[in-house]
Coordinates of C-alpha atoms and ligand atoms in Angstrom, one line a residue:
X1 CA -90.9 -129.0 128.7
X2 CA -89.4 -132.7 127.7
X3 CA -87.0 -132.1 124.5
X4 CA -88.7 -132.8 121.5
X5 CA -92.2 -132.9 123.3
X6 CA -94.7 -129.9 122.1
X7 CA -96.6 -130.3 125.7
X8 CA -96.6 -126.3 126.8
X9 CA -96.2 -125.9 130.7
X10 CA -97.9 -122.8 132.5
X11 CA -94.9 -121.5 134.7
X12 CA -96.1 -119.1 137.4
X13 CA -94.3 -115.9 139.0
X14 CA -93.1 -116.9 142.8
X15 CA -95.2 -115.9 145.2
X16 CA -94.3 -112.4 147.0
X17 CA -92.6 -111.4 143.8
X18 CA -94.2 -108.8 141.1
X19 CA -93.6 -108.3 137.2
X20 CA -93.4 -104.6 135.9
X21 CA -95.3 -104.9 132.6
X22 CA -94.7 -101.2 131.1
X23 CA -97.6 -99.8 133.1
X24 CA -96.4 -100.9 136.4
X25 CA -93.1 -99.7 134.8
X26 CA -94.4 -96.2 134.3
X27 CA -95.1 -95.9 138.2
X28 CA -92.0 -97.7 139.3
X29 CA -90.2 -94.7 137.0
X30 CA -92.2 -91.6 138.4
X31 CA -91.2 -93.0 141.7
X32 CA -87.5 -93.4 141.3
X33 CA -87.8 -90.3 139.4
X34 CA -88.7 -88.3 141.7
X35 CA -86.4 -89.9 144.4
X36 CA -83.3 -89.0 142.5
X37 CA -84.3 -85.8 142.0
X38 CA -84.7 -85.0 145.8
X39 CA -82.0 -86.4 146.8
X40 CA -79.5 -84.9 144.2
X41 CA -80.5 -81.4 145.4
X42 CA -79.3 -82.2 149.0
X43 CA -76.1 -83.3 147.7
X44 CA -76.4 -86.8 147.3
X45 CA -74.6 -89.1 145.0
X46 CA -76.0 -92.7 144.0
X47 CA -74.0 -95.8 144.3
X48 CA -75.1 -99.3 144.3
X49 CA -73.3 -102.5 145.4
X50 CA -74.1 -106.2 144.5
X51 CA -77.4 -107.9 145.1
X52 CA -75.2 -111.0 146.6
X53 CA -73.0 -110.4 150.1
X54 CA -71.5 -112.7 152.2
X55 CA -74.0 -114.5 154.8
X56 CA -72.0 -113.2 157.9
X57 CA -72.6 -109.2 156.7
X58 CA -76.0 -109.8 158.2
X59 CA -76.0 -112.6 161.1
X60 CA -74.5 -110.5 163.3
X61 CA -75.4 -106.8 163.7
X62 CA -78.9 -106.8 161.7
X63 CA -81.1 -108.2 164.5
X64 CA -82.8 -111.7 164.5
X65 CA -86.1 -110.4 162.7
X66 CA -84.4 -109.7 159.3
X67 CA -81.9 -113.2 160.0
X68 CA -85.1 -115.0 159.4
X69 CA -85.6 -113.4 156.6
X70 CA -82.8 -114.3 154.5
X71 CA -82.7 -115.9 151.0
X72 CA -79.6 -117.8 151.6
X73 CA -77.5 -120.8 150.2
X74 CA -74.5 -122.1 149.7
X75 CA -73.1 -121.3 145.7
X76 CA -70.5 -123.5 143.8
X77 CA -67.8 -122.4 145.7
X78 CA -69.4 -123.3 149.3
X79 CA -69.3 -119.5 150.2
X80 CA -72.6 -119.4 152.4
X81 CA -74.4 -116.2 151.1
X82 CA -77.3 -114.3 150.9
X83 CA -79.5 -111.5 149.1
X84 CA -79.5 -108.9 150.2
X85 CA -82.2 -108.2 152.4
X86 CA -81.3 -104.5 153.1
X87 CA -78.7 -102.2 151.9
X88 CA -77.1 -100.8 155.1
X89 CA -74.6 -103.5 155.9
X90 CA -73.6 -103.3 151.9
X91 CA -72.7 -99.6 152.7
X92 CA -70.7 -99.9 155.7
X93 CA -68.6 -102.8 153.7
X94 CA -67.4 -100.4 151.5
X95 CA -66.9 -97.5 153.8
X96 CA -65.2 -99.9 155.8
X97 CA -63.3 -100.4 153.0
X98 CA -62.9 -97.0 151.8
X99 CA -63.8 -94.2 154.0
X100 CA -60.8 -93.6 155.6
X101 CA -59.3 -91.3 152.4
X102 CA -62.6 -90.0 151.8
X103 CA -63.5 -86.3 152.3
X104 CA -66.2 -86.3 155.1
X105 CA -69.5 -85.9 155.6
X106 CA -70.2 -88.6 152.6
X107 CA -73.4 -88.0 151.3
X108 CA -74.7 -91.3 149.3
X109 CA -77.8 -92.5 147.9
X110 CA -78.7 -95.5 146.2
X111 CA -82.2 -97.5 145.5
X112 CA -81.7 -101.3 145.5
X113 CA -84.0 -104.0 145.1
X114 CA -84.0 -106.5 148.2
X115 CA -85.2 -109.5 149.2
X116 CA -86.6 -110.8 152.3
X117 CA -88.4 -114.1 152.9
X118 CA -91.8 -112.6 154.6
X119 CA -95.1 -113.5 154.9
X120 CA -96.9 -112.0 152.1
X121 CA -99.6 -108.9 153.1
X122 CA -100.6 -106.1 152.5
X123 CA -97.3 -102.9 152.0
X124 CA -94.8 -106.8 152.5
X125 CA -93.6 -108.4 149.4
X126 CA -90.8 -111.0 149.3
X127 CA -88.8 -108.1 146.9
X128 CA -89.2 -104.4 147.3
X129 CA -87.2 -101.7 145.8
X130 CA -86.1 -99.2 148.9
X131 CA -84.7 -95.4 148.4
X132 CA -81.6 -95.6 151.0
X133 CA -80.2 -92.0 151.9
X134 CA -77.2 -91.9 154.2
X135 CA -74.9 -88.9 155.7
X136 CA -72.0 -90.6 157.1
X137 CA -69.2 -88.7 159.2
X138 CA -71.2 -86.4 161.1
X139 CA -72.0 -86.5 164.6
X140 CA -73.8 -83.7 165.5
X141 CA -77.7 -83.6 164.8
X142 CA -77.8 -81.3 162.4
X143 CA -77.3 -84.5 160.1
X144 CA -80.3 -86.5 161.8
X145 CA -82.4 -83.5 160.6
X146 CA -80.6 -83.5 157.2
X147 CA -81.6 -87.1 156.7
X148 CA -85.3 -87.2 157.8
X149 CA -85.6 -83.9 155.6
X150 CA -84.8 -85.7 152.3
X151 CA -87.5 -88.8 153.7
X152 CA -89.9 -86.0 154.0
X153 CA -89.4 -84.5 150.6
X154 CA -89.1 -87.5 149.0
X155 CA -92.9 -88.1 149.7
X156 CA -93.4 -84.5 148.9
X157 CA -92.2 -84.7 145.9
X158 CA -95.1 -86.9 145.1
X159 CA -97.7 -85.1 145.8
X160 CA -97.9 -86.4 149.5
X161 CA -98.1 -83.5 152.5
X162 CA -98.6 -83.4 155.6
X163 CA -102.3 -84.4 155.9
X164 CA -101.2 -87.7 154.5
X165 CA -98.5 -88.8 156.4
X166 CA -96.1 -88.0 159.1
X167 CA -92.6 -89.0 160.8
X168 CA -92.6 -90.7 164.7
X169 CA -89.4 -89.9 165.5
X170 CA -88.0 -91.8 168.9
X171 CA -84.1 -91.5 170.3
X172 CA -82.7 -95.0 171.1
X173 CA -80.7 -93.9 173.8
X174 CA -83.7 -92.4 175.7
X175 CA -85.0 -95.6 175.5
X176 CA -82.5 -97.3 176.7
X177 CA -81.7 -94.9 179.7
X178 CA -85.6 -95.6 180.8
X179 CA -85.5 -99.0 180.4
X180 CA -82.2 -99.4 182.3
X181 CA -84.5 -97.2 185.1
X182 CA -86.9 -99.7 185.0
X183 CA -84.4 -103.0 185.8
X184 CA -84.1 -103.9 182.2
X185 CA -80.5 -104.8 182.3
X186 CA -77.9 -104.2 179.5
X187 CA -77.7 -107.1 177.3
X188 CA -81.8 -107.6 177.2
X189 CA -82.4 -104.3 175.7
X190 CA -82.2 -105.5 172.1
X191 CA -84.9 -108.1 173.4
X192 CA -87.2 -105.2 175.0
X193 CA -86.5 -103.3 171.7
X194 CA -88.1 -106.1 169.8
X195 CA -90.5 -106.4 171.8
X196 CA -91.7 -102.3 172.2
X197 CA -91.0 -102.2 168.3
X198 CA -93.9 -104.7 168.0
X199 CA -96.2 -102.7 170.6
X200 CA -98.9 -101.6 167.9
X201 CA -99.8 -105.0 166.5
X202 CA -99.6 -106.6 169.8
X203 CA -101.4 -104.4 172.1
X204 CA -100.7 -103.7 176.1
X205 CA -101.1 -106.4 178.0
X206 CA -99.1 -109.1 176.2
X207 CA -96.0 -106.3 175.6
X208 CA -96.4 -105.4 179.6
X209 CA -95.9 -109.5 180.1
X210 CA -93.2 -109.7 177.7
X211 CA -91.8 -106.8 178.7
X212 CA -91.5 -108.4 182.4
X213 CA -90.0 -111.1 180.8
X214 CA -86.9 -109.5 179.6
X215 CA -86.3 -108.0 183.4
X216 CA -89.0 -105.1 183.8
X217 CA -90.4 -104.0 186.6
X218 CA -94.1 -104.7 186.8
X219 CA -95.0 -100.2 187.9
X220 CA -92.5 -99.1 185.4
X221 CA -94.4 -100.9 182.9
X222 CA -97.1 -98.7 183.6
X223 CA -95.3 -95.8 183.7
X224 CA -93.7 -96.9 180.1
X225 CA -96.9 -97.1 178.7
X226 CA -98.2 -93.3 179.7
X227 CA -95.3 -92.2 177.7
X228 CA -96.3 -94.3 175.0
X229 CA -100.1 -92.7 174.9
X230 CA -98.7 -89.5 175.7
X231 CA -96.4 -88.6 172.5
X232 CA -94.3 -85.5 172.5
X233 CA -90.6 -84.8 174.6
X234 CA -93.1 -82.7 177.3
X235 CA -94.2 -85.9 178.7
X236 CA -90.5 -87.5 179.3
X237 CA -89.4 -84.3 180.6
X238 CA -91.6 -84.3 182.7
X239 CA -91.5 -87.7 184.2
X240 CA -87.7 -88.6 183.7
X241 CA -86.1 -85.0 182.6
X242 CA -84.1 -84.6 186.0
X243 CA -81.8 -87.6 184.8
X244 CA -78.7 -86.0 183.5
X245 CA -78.1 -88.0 180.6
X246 CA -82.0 -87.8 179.8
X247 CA -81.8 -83.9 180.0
X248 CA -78.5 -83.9 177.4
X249 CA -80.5 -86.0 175.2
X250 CA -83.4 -84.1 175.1
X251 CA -81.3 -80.8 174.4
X252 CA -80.1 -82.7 171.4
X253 CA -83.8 -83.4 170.6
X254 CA -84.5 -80.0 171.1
X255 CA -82.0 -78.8 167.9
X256 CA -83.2 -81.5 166.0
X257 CA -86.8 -80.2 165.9
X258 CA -86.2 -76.9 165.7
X259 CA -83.5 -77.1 162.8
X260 CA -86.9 -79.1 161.0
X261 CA -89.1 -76.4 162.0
X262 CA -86.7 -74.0 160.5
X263 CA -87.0 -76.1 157.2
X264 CA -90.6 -76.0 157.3
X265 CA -91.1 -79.5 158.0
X266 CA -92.4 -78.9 161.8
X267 CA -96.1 -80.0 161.1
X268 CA -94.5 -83.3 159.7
X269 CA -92.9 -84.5 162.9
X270 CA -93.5 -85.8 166.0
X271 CA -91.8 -87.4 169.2
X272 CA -93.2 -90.8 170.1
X273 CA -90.9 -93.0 172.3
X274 CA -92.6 -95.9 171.0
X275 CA -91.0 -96.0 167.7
X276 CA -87.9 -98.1 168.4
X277 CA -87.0 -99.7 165.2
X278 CA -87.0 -103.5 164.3
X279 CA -83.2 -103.5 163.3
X280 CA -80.2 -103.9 165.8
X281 CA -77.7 -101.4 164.8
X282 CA -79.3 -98.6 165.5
X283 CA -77.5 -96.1 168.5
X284 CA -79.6 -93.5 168.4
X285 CA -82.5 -91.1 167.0
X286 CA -84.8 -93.2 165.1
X287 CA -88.2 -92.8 162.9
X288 CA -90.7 -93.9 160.7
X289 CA -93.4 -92.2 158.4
X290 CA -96.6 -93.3 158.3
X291 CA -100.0 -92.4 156.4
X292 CA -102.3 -90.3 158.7
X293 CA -105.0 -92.7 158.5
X294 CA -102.7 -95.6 160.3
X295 CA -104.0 -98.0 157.9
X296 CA -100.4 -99.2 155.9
X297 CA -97.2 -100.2 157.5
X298 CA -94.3 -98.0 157.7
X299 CA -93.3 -96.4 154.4
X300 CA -89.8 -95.4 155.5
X301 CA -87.9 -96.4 158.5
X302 CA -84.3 -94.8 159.2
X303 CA -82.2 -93.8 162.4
X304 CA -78.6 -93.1 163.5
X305 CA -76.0 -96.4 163.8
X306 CA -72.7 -94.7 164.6
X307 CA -70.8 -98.3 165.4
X308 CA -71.5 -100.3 162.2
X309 CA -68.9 -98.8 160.0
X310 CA -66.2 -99.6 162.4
X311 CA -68.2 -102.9 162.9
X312 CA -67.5 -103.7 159.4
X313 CA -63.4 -103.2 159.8
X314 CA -63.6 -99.2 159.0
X315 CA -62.7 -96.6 161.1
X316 CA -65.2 -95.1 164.3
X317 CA -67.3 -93.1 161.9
X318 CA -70.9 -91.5 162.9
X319 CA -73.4 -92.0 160.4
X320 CA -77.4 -91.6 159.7
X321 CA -80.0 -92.8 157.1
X322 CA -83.3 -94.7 156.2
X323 CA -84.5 -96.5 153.9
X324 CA -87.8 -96.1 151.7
X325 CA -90.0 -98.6 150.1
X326 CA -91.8 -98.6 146.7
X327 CA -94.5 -100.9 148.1
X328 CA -96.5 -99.2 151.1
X329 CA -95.4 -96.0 148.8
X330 CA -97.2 -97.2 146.2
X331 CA -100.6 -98.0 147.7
X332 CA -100.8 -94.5 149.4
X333 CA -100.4 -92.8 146.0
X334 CA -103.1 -94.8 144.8
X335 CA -105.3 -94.4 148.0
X336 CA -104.7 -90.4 147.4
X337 CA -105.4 -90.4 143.4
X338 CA -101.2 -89.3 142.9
X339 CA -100.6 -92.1 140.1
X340 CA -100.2 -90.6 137.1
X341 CA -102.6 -91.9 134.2
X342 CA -100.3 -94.1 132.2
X343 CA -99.9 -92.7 128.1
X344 CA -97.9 -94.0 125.6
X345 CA -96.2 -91.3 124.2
X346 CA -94.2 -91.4 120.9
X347 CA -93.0 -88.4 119.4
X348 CA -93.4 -89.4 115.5
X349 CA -95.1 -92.3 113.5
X350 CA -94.2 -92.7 110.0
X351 CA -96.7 -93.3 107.7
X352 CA -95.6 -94.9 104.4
X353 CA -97.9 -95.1 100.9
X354 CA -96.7 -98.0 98.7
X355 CA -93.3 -100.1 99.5
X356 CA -91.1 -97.9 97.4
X357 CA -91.1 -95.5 100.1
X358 CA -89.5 -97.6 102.5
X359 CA -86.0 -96.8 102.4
X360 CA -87.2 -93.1 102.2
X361 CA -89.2 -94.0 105.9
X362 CA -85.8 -95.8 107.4
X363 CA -83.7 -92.5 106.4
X364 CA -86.1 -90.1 108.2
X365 CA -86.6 -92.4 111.0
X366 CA -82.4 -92.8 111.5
X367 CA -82.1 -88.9 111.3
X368 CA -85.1 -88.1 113.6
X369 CA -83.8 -90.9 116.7
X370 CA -80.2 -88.8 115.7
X371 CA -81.8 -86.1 117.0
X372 CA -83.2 -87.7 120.0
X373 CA -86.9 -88.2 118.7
X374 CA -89.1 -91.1 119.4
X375 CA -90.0 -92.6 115.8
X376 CA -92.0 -95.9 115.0
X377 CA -92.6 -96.9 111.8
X378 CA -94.5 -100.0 110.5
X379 CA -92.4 -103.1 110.2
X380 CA -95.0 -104.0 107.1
X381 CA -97.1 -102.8 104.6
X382 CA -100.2 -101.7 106.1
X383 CA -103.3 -100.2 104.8
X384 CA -103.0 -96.4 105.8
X385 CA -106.4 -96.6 108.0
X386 CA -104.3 -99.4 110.1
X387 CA -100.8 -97.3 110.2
X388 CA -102.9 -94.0 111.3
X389 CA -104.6 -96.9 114.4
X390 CA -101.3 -97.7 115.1
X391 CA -100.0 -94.2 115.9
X392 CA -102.9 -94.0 118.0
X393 CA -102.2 -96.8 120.1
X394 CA -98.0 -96.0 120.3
X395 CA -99.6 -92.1 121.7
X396 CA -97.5 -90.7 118.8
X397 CA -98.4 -87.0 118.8
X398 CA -97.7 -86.9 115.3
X399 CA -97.5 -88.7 111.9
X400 CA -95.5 -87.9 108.9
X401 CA -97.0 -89.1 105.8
X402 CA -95.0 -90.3 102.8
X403 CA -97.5 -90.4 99.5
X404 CA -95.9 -91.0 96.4
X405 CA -97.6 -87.5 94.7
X406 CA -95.8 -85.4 97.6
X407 CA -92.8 -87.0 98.0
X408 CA -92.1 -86.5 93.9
X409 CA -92.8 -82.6 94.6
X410 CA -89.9 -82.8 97.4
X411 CA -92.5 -82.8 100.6
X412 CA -94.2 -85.1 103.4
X413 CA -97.2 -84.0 105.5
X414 CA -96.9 -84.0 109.0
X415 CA -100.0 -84.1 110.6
X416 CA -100.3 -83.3 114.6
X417 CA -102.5 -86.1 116.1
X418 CA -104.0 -83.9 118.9
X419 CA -105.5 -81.2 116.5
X420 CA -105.4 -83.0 113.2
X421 CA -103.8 -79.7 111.6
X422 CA -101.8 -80.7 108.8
X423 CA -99.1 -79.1 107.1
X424 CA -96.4 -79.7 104.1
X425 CA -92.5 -80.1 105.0
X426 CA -90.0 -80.4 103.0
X427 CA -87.8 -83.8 102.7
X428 CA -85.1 -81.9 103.1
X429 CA -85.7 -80.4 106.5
X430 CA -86.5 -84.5 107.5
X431 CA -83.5 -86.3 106.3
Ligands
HAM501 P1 -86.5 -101.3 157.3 O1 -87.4 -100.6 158.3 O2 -86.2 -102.7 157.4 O3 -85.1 -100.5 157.3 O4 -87.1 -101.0 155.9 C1 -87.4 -99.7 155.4 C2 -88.7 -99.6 154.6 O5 -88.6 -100.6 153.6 C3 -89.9 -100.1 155.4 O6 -90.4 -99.0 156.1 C4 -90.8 -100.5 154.3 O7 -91.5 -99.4 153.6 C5 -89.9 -101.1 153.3 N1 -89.9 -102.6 153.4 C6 -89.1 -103.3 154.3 N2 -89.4 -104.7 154.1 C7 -90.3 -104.7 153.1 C8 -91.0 -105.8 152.4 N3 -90.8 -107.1 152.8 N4 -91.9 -105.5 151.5 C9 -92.1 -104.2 151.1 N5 -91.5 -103.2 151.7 C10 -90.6 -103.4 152.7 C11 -84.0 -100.9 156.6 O8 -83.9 -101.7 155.8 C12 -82.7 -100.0 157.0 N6 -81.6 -100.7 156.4 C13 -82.9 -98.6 156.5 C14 -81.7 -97.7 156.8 C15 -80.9 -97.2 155.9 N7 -81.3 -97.4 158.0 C16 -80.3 -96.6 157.9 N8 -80.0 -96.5 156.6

């Protein structure tokens, strides 16, 4: 708007970017909520770190996918930086930092909002909020199975089970020791990473082409692509288990399953070799969750990156996590009837008969929010028919009335707004 002109301009939200009016509020809430709560009781302990990092914490070990991504600029300063687009590189800056006098394994969480410059779809926003739970310090794979446990519980903490979604769960050093087998050579396997990562939405033939055109051989291709249709560890095994770095891997993978089994988490997971994982740091086993139907992108992805902390000027330090997001999360509560019917709930309105009371209503309402009580009253006068609509619409569950005949005999009625009882209290008790 010009100074001093009264022409109004309509200004619109950017596109990819979402408002949280109070109901949208409520579900963000329950979600978080519920997050926090899982991954507390595993021993977790939230941090955050700033929404603006240094461009270079990303260009180099996040892979070229989430590079074009980036919101970045230049500020005053001429520091070239970015949002953050994920919180991973955030977290091994600080342990980088600070790990080194810090009692291992580190068990943090933290649930950031981050920004990537997609194309807007369906489950991909240009901001999302994502649950990031990392053990860091601890090799062995009882901390893989740690880490997907808390994914998995996080969604059953919603409501979500088994017949609704499940964990593909891939080892990036299998991978790698096939695809080395099959001529890819060293420095293309990020390339035939991206590439397998993008499998499902590109379909056989073209990855089989692209595939040969970061080294493959055209019959291992083939051979490749049985694995793929043929999920489970029976299947490598079988066709590649004789390889001695491929039998020590799957031992590992063998643990891993069975310490999930023994958590009761079995029916949720599943080896599929074709889950590789868009991001570069990974070193690893990797997964993602997915609704049962395979009709929403992944909700969760996560894996193990045991080089980025040292990457990031820290010492050599194992670590595992994944990251969450409220979007795809979202829909598939509302696809299975698991958002909870937004109320407003208030836990007193104060209904006040003639001005005089006022100051009687402002004492009551200071001493009941002492207390830790939810108390409205009308900022007014109002007819009592509109104050008793009013505590209907804040969901108060009940109203205390202040008439001038009862409050001269020392008393206010409280009436409960669910079964309109009503019964006499004494000032004394409110104030
Ligand atoms: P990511 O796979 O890039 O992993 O993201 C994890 C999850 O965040 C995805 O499965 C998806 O649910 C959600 N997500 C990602 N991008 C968007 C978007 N544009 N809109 C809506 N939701 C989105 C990471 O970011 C890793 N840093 C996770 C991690 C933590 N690995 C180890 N520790």
């Amino acid at each position: 708007m010009t100074k001093g002109s009264s022409k109004s301009t309509t200004f619109r939200r950017l596109p990819g970017f979402r408002d949280f009016v109070p109901e949208d509020f409520a579900l963000r809430a329950h979600i978080f909520e519920a997050w926090r709560r899982v991954a507390r009781r595993s021993g977790f302990l939230e941090y955050d770190a700033p929404p603006l990092e240094p461009l270079e914490l990303y260009t180099e070990k996040s892979g070229a996918e989430i590079v074009g991504q980036l919101y970045n600029f230049q500020d005053k300063g001429g520091r070239d930086i970015s949002l953050r687009p994920e919180m991973t590189p955030s977290l091994a800056r600080i342990l980088g930092e600070r790990s080194r006098s810090m009692p291992k394994p580190i068990r943090w969480f933290s649930i950031p909002q981050l920004f990537r410059y997609e194309r807007q779809q369906r489950g991909r926003l240009r901001e999302h909020f994502q649950w990031n739970v990392d053990l860091v310090g601890e090799e062995s794979t009882a901390a893989d199975a740690e880490v997907l446990a808390v994914a998995i519980n996080g969604l059953r903490e919603l409501g979500l089970d088994h017949t609704s979604f499940r964990a593909r769960v891939s080892d990036r050093r299998l991978l790698s020791a096939l695809l080395s087998a099959s001529g890819v050579e060293e420095d293309r396997l990020p390339d035939a990473y991206a590439v397998i990562d993008k499998v499902e939405r590109e379909g056989e033939a073209k990855t089989r082409e692209r595939l040969e055109g970061v080294g493959m051989e055209p019959d291992a291709a083939g051979l490749l692509f049985a694995l793929f249709a043929e999920p489970g560890l029976e299947s490598v095994r079988r066709h590649f288990g004789d390889r001695e770095e491929v039998a020590g891997i799957l031992a590992e993978l063998e643990t891993y399953l069975s310490d999930l089994e023994a958590m009761g988490l079995g029916e949720y997971v599943g080896f599929d070799l074709s889950i590789v994982r868009g991001l570069a740091y990974y070193t690893g086993i990797v997964f993602e969750l997915f609704d049962r139907e395979g009709e929403l992108r992944a909700i969760c992805g996560g894996g193990r990156y045991d080089r980025l902390v040292e990457w990031a000027g820290g010492e050599s330090l194992p670590a595992v996590g994944f990251g969450m997001g409220d979007v795809v999360l979202g829909e598939l509560l509302s696809d299975r009837g698991l958002v909870p019917e937004y109320r407003r709930a208030l836990d007193y309105f104060i209904v006040t008969i003639g001005d005089d009371l006022r100051p009687l209503a402002l004492g009551i309402a200071r001493r009941l929010r002492e207390d830790g009580h939810s108390v409205v009253y009308p900022l007014r006068a109002q007819s009592v028919r509109k104050q008793f609509a009013s505590a209907a619409t804040e969901g108060a569950g009940r109203t205390i009335v202040l008439g001038p005949d009862e409050v001269a005999r020392g008393v206010a009625i409280v009436r409960d707004m669910g079964t309109g009882e009503e019964q006499e209290v004494s000032l004394d008790e409110l104030r």
